[in-house]
XYZ file of C-alpha atoms in Angstrom:
646
model
C 69.276 97.813 -2.319
C 72.195 95.447 -2.631
C 74.929 96.032 -0.096
C 78.296 95.386 -1.666
C 80.753 93.931 0.817
C 83.651 91.522 0.911
C 84.155 88.730 3.349
C 87.173 86.575 4.099
C 86.820 83.079 2.689
C 85.604 80.490 5.143
C 88.222 77.935 6.051
C 86.112 75.062 4.761
C 86.219 76.288 1.197
C 89.998 75.774 0.868
C 91.354 77.237 -2.340
C 88.256 76.756 -4.437
C 88.849 79.844 -6.589
C 92.442 78.860 -7.328
C 91.410 75.238 -7.888
C 88.830 76.371 -10.422
C 91.523 78.170 -12.406
C 93.769 75.100 -12.264
C 90.982 72.761 -13.376
C 90.636 74.747 -16.578
C 94.088 73.387 -17.550
C 93.800 69.913 -16.051
C 94.282 68.232 -19.432
C 97.730 69.770 -19.890
C 98.703 68.908 -16.323
C 97.539 65.311 -16.849
C 99.836 64.998 -19.876
C 102.678 66.471 -17.843
C 102.204 63.939 -15.055
C 101.968 61.101 -17.575
C 105.331 62.136 -19.007
C 106.705 62.313 -15.436
C 105.613 58.711 -14.818
C 107.227 57.520 -18.053
C 110.389 59.438 -17.227
C 110.509 57.868 -13.751
C 109.907 54.281 -14.879
C 112.283 54.215 -17.880
C 115.552 54.283 -15.830
C 114.243 51.452 -13.636
C 113.580 49.312 -16.684
C 117.149 50.049 -17.806
C 118.442 48.496 -14.578
C 116.264 45.423 -15.171
C 117.906 44.943 -18.562
C 121.331 45.454 -16.971
C 120.512 42.713 -14.423
C 119.654 40.361 -17.265
C 122.914 41.144 -19.041
C 125.011 40.622 -15.880
C 123.315 37.355 -14.934
C 123.695 36.058 -18.499
C 127.391 36.874 -18.566
C 128.011 35.334 -15.128
C 126.195 32.144 -16.076
C 127.863 32.136 -19.539
C 124.555 31.793 -21.350
C 124.394 35.148 -23.107
C 125.240 35.348 -26.810
C 126.405 38.437 -28.676
C 123.139 39.100 -30.495
C 121.149 38.981 -27.266
C 123.547 41.378 -25.549
C 123.297 43.753 -28.489
C 119.516 43.823 -28.256
C 119.653 44.327 -24.497
C 122.111 47.218 -24.859
C 119.948 48.716 -27.597
C 116.950 48.419 -25.298
C 118.852 50.204 -22.526
C 119.800 52.956 -24.969
C 116.190 53.329 -26.136
C 114.906 53.447 -22.563
C 117.488 56.106 -21.766
C 116.223 58.229 -24.663
C 112.621 57.688 -23.585
C 113.470 58.840 -20.067
C 115.309 61.953 -21.260
C 112.666 63.098 -23.714
C 109.791 62.219 -21.376
C 111.382 64.474 -18.767
C 111.793 67.176 -21.416
C 108.144 66.878 -22.474
C 106.985 66.921 -18.856
C 108.977 70.098 -18.179
C 107.703 71.901 -21.283
C 104.064 70.923 -20.754
C 104.033 71.653 -17.003
C 105.744 75.024 -17.487
C 103.270 75.999 -20.193
C 100.284 74.912 -18.121
C 101.622 76.648 -15.008
C 102.255 79.838 -16.976
C 98.667 79.801 -18.201
C 97.393 79.280 -14.638
C 99.527 82.153 -13.309
C 98.287 84.438 -16.085
C 94.700 83.500 -15.186
C 95.433 84.165 -11.508
C 96.894 87.583 -12.257
C 94.016 88.529 -14.537
C 91.417 87.312 -12.042
C 93.110 89.147 -9.167
C 93.340 92.346 -11.196
C 89.657 92.116 -12.118
C 88.753 91.572 -8.483
C 91.016 94.304 -7.121
C 89.699 96.866 -9.597
C 86.090 96.124 -8.636
C 86.483 96.108 -4.852
C 84.270 98.423 -2.789
C 85.709 101.924 -2.921
C 86.442 101.783 0.821
C 88.971 99.011 0.235
C 91.441 101.385 -1.389
C 91.748 103.357 1.867
C 93.310 100.324 3.559
C 95.761 99.192 0.878
C 99.416 99.210 1.884
C 101.884 100.794 -0.589
C 103.415 98.172 -2.842
C 101.309 95.353 -1.420
C 99.006 95.114 -4.431
C 101.922 95.028 -6.881
C 103.566 92.328 -4.764
C 100.346 90.287 -4.699
C 99.931 90.519 -8.471
C 103.560 89.698 -9.268
C 105.606 88.099 -6.478
C 102.783 86.053 -4.971
C 101.414 84.949 -8.322
C 104.824 83.855 -9.587
C 105.676 82.387 -6.172
C 102.733 80.044 -6.625
C 104.138 78.852 -9.954
C 106.697 76.584 -8.237
C 103.851 74.420 -6.945
C 103.012 73.410 -10.532
C 106.480 73.437 -12.103
C 108.566 71.965 -9.265
C 106.604 70.542 -6.342
C 103.896 68.488 -8.062
C 106.184 67.155 -10.846
C 108.817 66.128 -8.281
C 106.179 64.409 -6.146
C 104.789 62.509 -9.145
C 108.230 61.508 -10.416
C 109.629 60.660 -6.978
C 106.651 58.622 -5.843
C 106.619 56.798 -9.188
C 110.298 55.905 -8.834
C 109.966 54.715 -5.233
C 106.785 52.679 -5.770
C 108.047 51.146 -9.023
C 111.395 50.261 -7.425
C 109.742 48.477 -4.496
C 107.356 46.671 -6.855
C 110.126 45.485 -9.186
C 112.343 44.322 -6.313
C 109.388 42.494 -4.747
C 108.716 40.659 -8.019
C 112.367 39.682 -8.460
C 112.906 38.485 -4.886
C 110.672 39.552 -1.974
C 113.610 39.121 0.446
C 115.379 42.082 -1.176
C 112.567 44.424 -0.130
C 113.964 44.246 3.411
C 116.962 46.252 2.193
C 114.694 49.180 1.221
C 113.413 49.512 4.778
C 116.638 51.288 5.738
C 115.658 54.326 3.630
C 113.278 55.764 6.278
C 116.253 55.768 8.668
C 117.974 58.349 6.487
C 114.770 60.382 6.144
C 114.212 60.454 9.919
C 117.789 61.666 10.434
C 117.379 64.492 7.939
C 114.026 65.612 9.337
C 115.730 66.360 12.663
C 117.699 69.153 11.030
C 114.556 70.742 9.577
C 113.437 72.234 12.897
C 116.523 74.456 12.970
C 116.071 75.403 9.306
C 112.397 76.264 9.906
C 113.378 78.510 12.806
C 115.925 80.354 10.666
C 113.480 80.746 7.774
C 110.837 82.154 10.134
C 113.295 84.746 11.402
C 114.287 85.571 7.817
C 110.643 86.211 6.916
C 110.289 88.608 9.863
C 113.461 90.527 9.003
C 112.515 90.669 5.307
C 109.145 92.129 6.271
C 110.859 94.840 8.331
C 113.277 95.523 5.485
C 110.441 95.856 2.964
C 108.429 98.068 5.316
C 111.353 100.460 5.765
C 111.931 100.607 2.007
C 108.240 101.180 1.226
C 108.012 103.935 3.815
C 111.116 105.962 3.135
C 111.787 105.327 -0.558
C 108.848 107.566 -1.372
C 108.296 111.283 -1.620
C 106.332 111.622 1.608
C 108.654 109.328 3.565
C 111.767 111.061 2.278
C 110.354 114.479 3.172
C 109.419 113.265 6.659
C 112.900 111.875 7.317
C 114.691 114.951 5.992
C 112.494 117.394 7.874
C 113.373 115.680 11.154
C 117.010 114.882 10.368
C 116.358 111.135 10.450
C 117.676 110.103 7.032
C 120.961 108.705 8.382
C 119.077 106.954 11.167
C 116.780 105.239 8.670
C 119.753 104.290 6.497
C 121.499 102.735 9.504
C 118.260 100.981 10.471
C 117.953 99.498 6.978
C 121.625 98.426 6.930
C 121.210 96.712 10.298
C 118.299 94.656 8.988
C 120.170 93.904 5.754
C 123.177 92.561 7.696
C 120.898 90.530 9.953
C 119.185 89.028 6.909
C 122.571 88.153 5.390
C 123.609 86.343 8.594
C 120.324 84.431 8.688
C 120.619 83.493 5.015
C 124.140 82.172 5.554
C 123.036 80.202 8.632
C 120.093 78.743 6.722
C 122.338 77.746 3.813
C 124.818 76.127 6.233
C 122.051 74.193 7.994
C 120.647 73.037 4.661
C 124.114 72.013 3.436
C 124.746 70.110 6.676
C 121.428 68.343 6.265
C 122.259 67.437 2.670
C 125.726 66.172 3.584
C 124.298 64.110 6.441
C 121.715 62.645 4.102
C 124.396 61.770 1.530
C 126.547 60.157 4.200
C 123.615 58.095 5.406
C 122.937 56.838 1.885
C 126.586 55.918 1.394
C 126.405 53.839 4.561
C 123.112 52.311 3.468
C 124.521 51.409 0.052
C 127.606 49.817 1.600
C 125.423 47.823 3.969
C 123.180 46.730 1.117
C 126.194 45.608 -0.883
C 127.517 43.569 2.051
C 124.115 41.985 2.599
C 123.869 41.278 -1.106
C 127.195 39.424 -1.133
C 125.941 37.311 1.754
C 122.717 36.571 -0.092
C 124.634 35.537 -3.214
C 126.829 33.216 -1.211
C 124.225 31.733 1.094
C 120.721 32.316 -0.318
C 121.054 31.640 -4.074
C 120.453 35.263 -5.097
C 122.002 36.144 -8.461
C 124.779 38.684 -8.870
C 122.575 40.667 -11.226
C 119.926 40.987 -8.531
C 122.466 42.360 -6.054
C 123.682 44.874 -8.608
C 120.046 45.795 -9.285
C 119.295 46.491 -5.614
C 122.475 48.553 -5.205
C 121.685 50.600 -8.308
C 118.092 51.048 -7.187
C 119.284 52.319 -3.820
C 121.509 54.825 -5.591
C 118.689 55.817 -7.931
C 116.331 56.204 -4.967
C 118.679 58.691 -3.301
C 117.840 61.449 -5.812
C 114.006 61.187 -5.712
C 113.922 60.835 -1.927
C 116.183 63.871 -1.585
C 114.029 65.746 -4.090
C 110.882 64.907 -2.143
C 112.497 66.206 1.034
C 113.612 69.359 -0.776
C 110.046 70.159 -1.865
C 109.197 71.071 1.723
C 110.300 74.682 1.427
C 109.128 75.410 -2.128
C 105.817 73.812 -1.134
C 105.618 75.993 1.974
C 106.405 79.173 0.038
C 104.011 78.273 -2.774
C 101.259 77.395 -0.299
C 101.596 80.788 1.345
C 101.511 82.473 -2.061
C 98.455 80.461 -3.120
C 96.662 81.339 0.112
C 97.345 85.024 -0.569
C 96.051 84.679 -4.123
C 92.948 82.884 -2.839
C 92.353 85.677 -0.311
C 92.038 88.147 -3.197
C 89.937 85.904 -5.436
C 87.596 85.001 -2.557
C 86.940 88.660 -1.682
C 83.669 88.665 -3.600
C 80.541 90.787 -3.133
C 77.847 89.522 -0.793
C 74.538 90.777 0.420
C 70.811 90.673 -0.206
C 68.212 93.124 -1.275
C 67.544 95.506 1.563
C 64.257 96.922 2.663
C 62.311 99.347 0.569
C 63.183 103.021 0.910
C 61.448 105.150 3.444
C 61.475 108.754 4.519
C 62.169 109.742 8.098
C 59.488 112.180 9.244
C 60.583 115.507 10.555
C 63.642 115.918 8.314
C 64.042 118.744 5.859
C 63.868 117.833 2.173
C 65.702 119.048 -0.884
C 63.786 116.842 -3.284
C 62.403 119.609 -5.468
C 64.607 121.462 -7.960
C 64.673 125.187 -7.371
C 62.147 127.146 -9.429
C 64.969 128.976 -11.156
C 66.722 125.764 -12.130
C 67.258 125.427 -15.889
C 66.027 121.840 -15.842
C 62.827 122.380 -13.856
C 60.525 121.268 -16.701
C 62.540 118.159 -17.550
C 60.565 115.044 -16.553
C 63.824 113.239 -15.714
C 66.051 115.344 -13.433
C 69.815 114.941 -13.579
C 69.778 113.417 -10.083
C 66.959 112.087 -7.952
C 67.455 110.572 -4.494
C 64.574 109.167 -2.494
C 64.897 107.892 1.074
C 68.620 107.261 0.761
C 70.282 105.727 3.796
C 73.841 104.540 4.158
C 75.748 102.912 6.990
C 79.529 102.714 7.061
C 80.501 99.057 6.605
C 82.841 97.325 9.037
C 86.423 97.444 7.794
C 86.686 93.649 7.981
C 84.014 93.447 5.295
C 86.149 95.124 2.625
C 89.750 94.482 3.691
C 91.950 91.662 2.376
C 94.449 89.913 4.594
C 97.980 91.024 3.802
C 96.878 93.882 1.559
C 95.176 96.120 4.088
C 96.759 98.270 6.766
C 96.678 97.018 10.307
C 95.946 100.627 11.216
C 93.218 103.050 10.269
C 91.443 103.820 7.030
C 91.377 107.560 6.545
C 92.221 108.243 2.906
C 88.681 108.877 1.682
C 86.820 111.780 3.204
C 83.512 110.026 3.832
C 85.050 107.176 5.874
C 85.151 107.303 9.677
C 88.190 106.437 11.776
C 88.229 102.652 11.645
C 90.349 99.670 12.540
C 90.675 96.167 11.156
C 88.779 94.730 14.112
C 85.640 95.685 12.180
C 84.428 98.184 14.761
C 83.495 101.731 13.786
C 84.710 104.393 16.169
C 83.320 107.905 15.641
C 85.849 110.685 16.075
C 85.086 114.205 17.271
C 81.432 113.975 16.252
C 78.982 114.930 18.992
C 76.117 112.549 18.411
C 74.914 109.381 20.017
C 75.469 105.845 18.745
C 72.070 105.606 17.061
C 72.764 108.753 15.050
C 76.199 107.481 14.059
C 74.714 104.244 12.754
C 73.637 105.895 9.498
C 76.068 108.196 7.699
C 73.117 109.276 5.542
C 69.674 109.053 7.039
C 66.672 109.472 4.739
C 68.076 111.810 2.079
C 65.655 113.202 -0.512
C 67.330 115.315 -3.181
C 66.614 116.303 -6.766
C 68.855 118.256 -9.148
C 67.383 119.546 -12.377
C 69.112 119.656 -15.734
C 71.593 122.531 -15.786
C 71.123 123.224 -12.077
C 74.083 123.679 -9.741
C 73.457 122.447 -6.193
C 76.074 122.976 -3.481
C 76.184 120.688 -0.449
C 77.636 122.137 2.745
C 77.936 121.000 6.320
C 80.405 120.508 9.129
C 83.058 117.826 9.032
C 81.457 114.371 9.217
C 78.034 115.610 8.114
C 77.956 113.164 5.182
C 78.835 115.468 2.269
C 81.424 113.267 0.594
C 79.398 110.136 1.302
C 76.520 111.751 -0.557
C 78.838 112.597 -3.444
C 80.169 109.028 -3.598
C 76.649 107.586 -3.774
C 75.522 110.114 -6.388
C 78.587 109.275 -8.487
C 77.797 105.555 -8.337
C 81.019 104.780 -6.481
C 79.158 103.525 -3.415
C 75.753 101.832 -3.286
C 73.309 103.061 -0.682
C 71.820 100.575 1.777
C 68.259 101.846 1.364
C 66.498 104.106 -1.075
C 66.633 104.886 -4.776
C 69.231 106.880 -6.695
C 68.384 107.865 -10.280
C 70.471 109.744 -12.824
C 68.651 111.044 -15.893
C 65.732 108.760 -15.056
C 67.863 105.606 -14.752
C 68.305 103.774 -11.458
C 72.024 103.510 -10.715
C 71.816 100.131 -9.006
C 70.418 98.630 -12.215
C 73.306 99.893 -14.351
C 76.706 98.348 -14.939
C 79.935 100.289 -14.504
C 80.160 101.373 -18.143
C 76.672 102.851 -18.194
C 77.193 104.608 -14.867
C 80.405 106.101 -16.200
C 78.572 107.462 -19.246
C 75.972 109.196 -17.102
C 78.094 110.585 -14.269
C 81.371 112.503 -14.140
C 83.086 112.612 -10.755
C 85.863 115.126 -10.068
C 87.523 114.708 -6.662
C 89.377 117.421 -4.828
C 92.667 115.617 -5.518
C 92.163 114.220 -9.045
C 94.327 111.392 -10.322
C 96.409 112.124 -13.407
C 97.898 109.314 -15.490
C 101.590 109.012 -16.268
C 100.850 109.709 -19.905
C 100.480 112.564 -22.371
C 97.970 115.379 -22.060
C 96.128 113.871 -25.030
C 95.935 110.407 -23.445
C 94.780 111.853 -20.120
C 91.926 113.697 -21.793
C 90.954 110.843 -24.108
C 90.759 108.455 -21.161
C 87.217 109.787 -20.751
C 86.398 109.853 -24.462
C 88.750 107.888 -26.759
C 87.003 109.310 -29.843
C 87.518 112.985 -28.963
C 89.173 115.030 -31.711
C 92.113 117.359 -31.182
C 89.790 120.308 -31.751
C 87.537 119.094 -28.926
C 90.558 118.629 -26.674
C 91.759 122.152 -27.330
C 88.269 123.552 -26.750
C 87.974 122.065 -23.258
C 91.540 123.062 -22.418
C 90.744 126.617 -23.422
C 87.618 126.619 -21.279
C 89.603 125.643 -18.164
C 92.478 128.044 -18.909
C 95.018 125.338 -19.712
C 95.514 126.126 -23.397
C 98.475 128.458 -22.794
C 100.202 125.889 -20.586
C 99.838 123.130 -23.183
C 101.230 125.378 -25.912
C 104.290 126.034 -23.746
C 105.019 122.329 -23.294
C 107.662 120.907 -25.655
C 105.349 118.397 -27.315
C 102.007 120.128 -26.797
C 99.202 117.620 -26.410
C 101.735 114.794 -26.665
C 103.749 116.017 -23.659
C 103.975 113.448 -20.877
C 102.989 115.095 -17.612
C 104.660 112.586 -15.294
C 103.667 110.151 -12.590
C 100.497 111.477 -10.903
C 100.929 114.659 -12.941
C 104.014 115.866 -11.070
C 104.752 118.374 -13.857
C 101.469 120.128 -13.070
C 100.456 122.149 -10.041
C 97.480 121.147 -7.904
C 95.262 123.690 -9.654
C 96.394 122.563 -13.101
C 95.606 118.954 -12.238
C 92.144 120.005 -11.099
C 91.498 121.893 -14.317
C 92.747 118.960 -16.389
C 90.306 116.698 -14.518
C 87.448 119.131 -15.215
C 88.352 119.207 -18.912
C 88.517 115.411 -18.989
C 85.098 115.127 -17.354
C 83.591 117.585 -19.831
C 84.545 115.315 -22.737
C 82.207 112.625 -21.359
C 79.141 114.848 -21.875
C 77.545 113.429 -18.692
C 74.045 113.950 -17.389
C 75.355 114.597 -13.866
C 78.617 116.139 -12.679
C 79.732 115.503 -9.103
C 82.398 117.933 -7.929
C 84.282 117.730 -4.657
C 85.448 121.361 -4.389
C 87.060 121.376 -7.861
C 88.366 124.917 -7.464
C 90.105 124.419 -4.112
C 93.598 124.900 -5.604
C 92.727 127.723 -8.007
C 93.506 131.382 -7.586
C 90.598 133.826 -7.614
C 90.862 134.893 -11.272
C 91.268 131.331 -12.583
C 88.392 130.138 -10.399
C 86.144 132.829 -11.847
C 87.134 131.836 -15.392
C 86.526 128.131 -14.770
C 83.223 128.802 -13.023
C 82.058 130.930 -15.929
C 82.990 128.135 -18.332
C 80.993 125.475 -16.431
C 77.867 126.101 -18.446
C 79.784 125.775 -21.709
C 81.646 122.697 -20.536
C 78.767 120.668 -19.121
C 75.771 122.038 -21.021
C 72.493 121.008 -19.388
C 74.130 118.509 -17.020
C 73.128 118.829 -13.388
C 75.959 119.667 -10.995
C 76.292 118.386 -7.427
C 79.081 120.324 -5.747
C 80.637 119.525 -2.389
C 81.445 123.044 -1.233
C 84.173 124.054 1.169
C 84.649 127.671 0.072
C 82.206 130.516 0.430
C 82.967 131.834 -3.057
C 81.769 128.551 -4.543
C 78.606 128.429 -2.468
C 77.444 131.950 -3.370
C 77.081 131.121 -7.061
C 75.101 127.877 -6.643
C 71.465 127.766 -7.787
C 70.621 126.030 -4.526
C 72.404 125.143 -1.309
C 71.692 121.982 0.667
C 72.859 121.866 4.285
C 73.660 118.462 5.792
C 74.017 117.718 9.464
C 74.240 114.262 11.008
C 73.534 112.666 7.643
C 70.240 114.543 7.173
C 69.134 117.537 5.126
C 68.409 120.310 7.609
C 68.164 123.295 5.242
C 67.856 123.981 1.521
C 67.636 127.198 -0.510
C 69.646 129.973 -2.128
C 72.546 131.643 -0.363
C 70.794 135.001 -0.033
C 67.823 133.402 1.706
C 69.691 130.963 3.951
C 72.133 133.608 5.091
C 69.252 135.595 6.577
C 67.439 132.692 8.209
C 68.342 131.303 11.617
C 69.778 127.840 11.178
C 72.858 125.730 10.618
C 73.915 127.549 7.448
C 74.140 130.915 9.148
C 76.046 129.346 12.037
C 78.602 128.013 9.569
C 78.920 131.399 7.901
C 79.324 133.230 11.165
C 81.908 130.823 12.564
C 84.149 131.107 9.500
C 83.711 132.260 5.944
C 86.129 129.604 4.739
C 87.045 126.838 7.155
C 83.683 126.019 8.703
C 82.448 124.575 5.434
C 85.331 122.142 5.131
């Protein structure tokens, strides 16, 4: 069986996933850089023409027609430079936008196909930030940094080359430019320190906002009288960030002013040296003017190159974060063939009373299924996952990002903990309802996740309606299996859209039929817009029981071969539970039902009960029989009629 995991990208690979996306648009970027080169060279050629005009006038050898052509050439070169820069900007922005869109789409595809465990580690807001802020933060690399580097380097190299051709002695004057650069770089250490502090404070500010600008955070603060404290804490960080931002701006302005002052001094020195060269070394006046103008023209590209340091740093960080998502791909090889551990109880045969006992392809068939909890490092993504523990999904153990699995309150040795499921054999016939019970950590929800196709087992075979799940893609799995968790997710959309999410072709009559079966028809009629009523973010207009019933109705519209229920009636009152239970046969027809049971009332009505302990089947049978036999099931019943099965 293929083990689906994610691994952090090795350092040697660089940004190969991002680079692949960029290469798809390399033609457009090449045109952009070509326009940048033209735009950088054109102003330099203008100065060459100006030198010719000045020298001609000084030597009194220039006629009016020649001057007119030279001026026209300068005008044409100016237009070429302007429109080349325009074309470069338009083309680079378009290409960068296409790359960012590809990045966002690729990240979304990857994030929506991560192992199900990954979603237990995701920090609130981090995914949205990665898809938006980080993706758009990377855009500056292609719209600002690279174009400035191409244009600036072109201007500097072309200037040195032209001056060297005119008079190699003038190249000595350009050596003073590194002096200005070295002076400016001294100020960058202070700016880097301030930016680092700003990043830390911004992170604290965002963490406070994410935590307490939420329902759970707000309730926590209000219950403990800490709202004003958190407000003051946020304001303190906001003021600190403002001070750091002002200090950073001042340091940057000081650096810029120092750089400008240095270039003024350099230009004055160049002019003085040029006068000496004209007087003593037979250098033309036009050449001196050329070198002075080139020095002034070099100030902007050199400054621009220095200014790319921070956009480049921010974009590099953003690109690394994008790469971390894109590189989080599945790995693994085919595992060993399934086997059955001797001495364990089996639930492989459907009960004789099961409605699907004569069907050659049972709704669910598991043979030798084993599953080991993966290390958290294998499915977490740097910057997206909590630095703490992953506890949001019931079948996960208490874990940390160090990749070590630490069992909690489970009395079994390390070898037993290694496999969450250990040699499971289970069959569910068509129309049969099988309840799975066991103490906390027994493997119930892990079993449900594997049966639903949300998690792949490490060893063994899982078949639904005669089809091996590992051989099916997501769409086919979704057609065969309906999974209803204890806390179902409801879309911020209308009742109609929520139901049709499972079956876009369902008619209104079919929608009303399933709503009636789960006792939601009266509620929908009372809503202002009926089926078109929007039920709010995560279904906040519905109670917990109403959300559960809506999820059951939605699952019924799929007409699945197997229904996996994680205590779907946990939030229902007794009368509503009885009505929904009675409607199960109508809703799901001959589909097999695997029910994770936490309540005694649910267990009593199952066709068969499977008892898990330590990831193994230890008992199987009907309630009436198991309740009379010595074993784990009777222990659970005697300890508590309700809580022991949770």
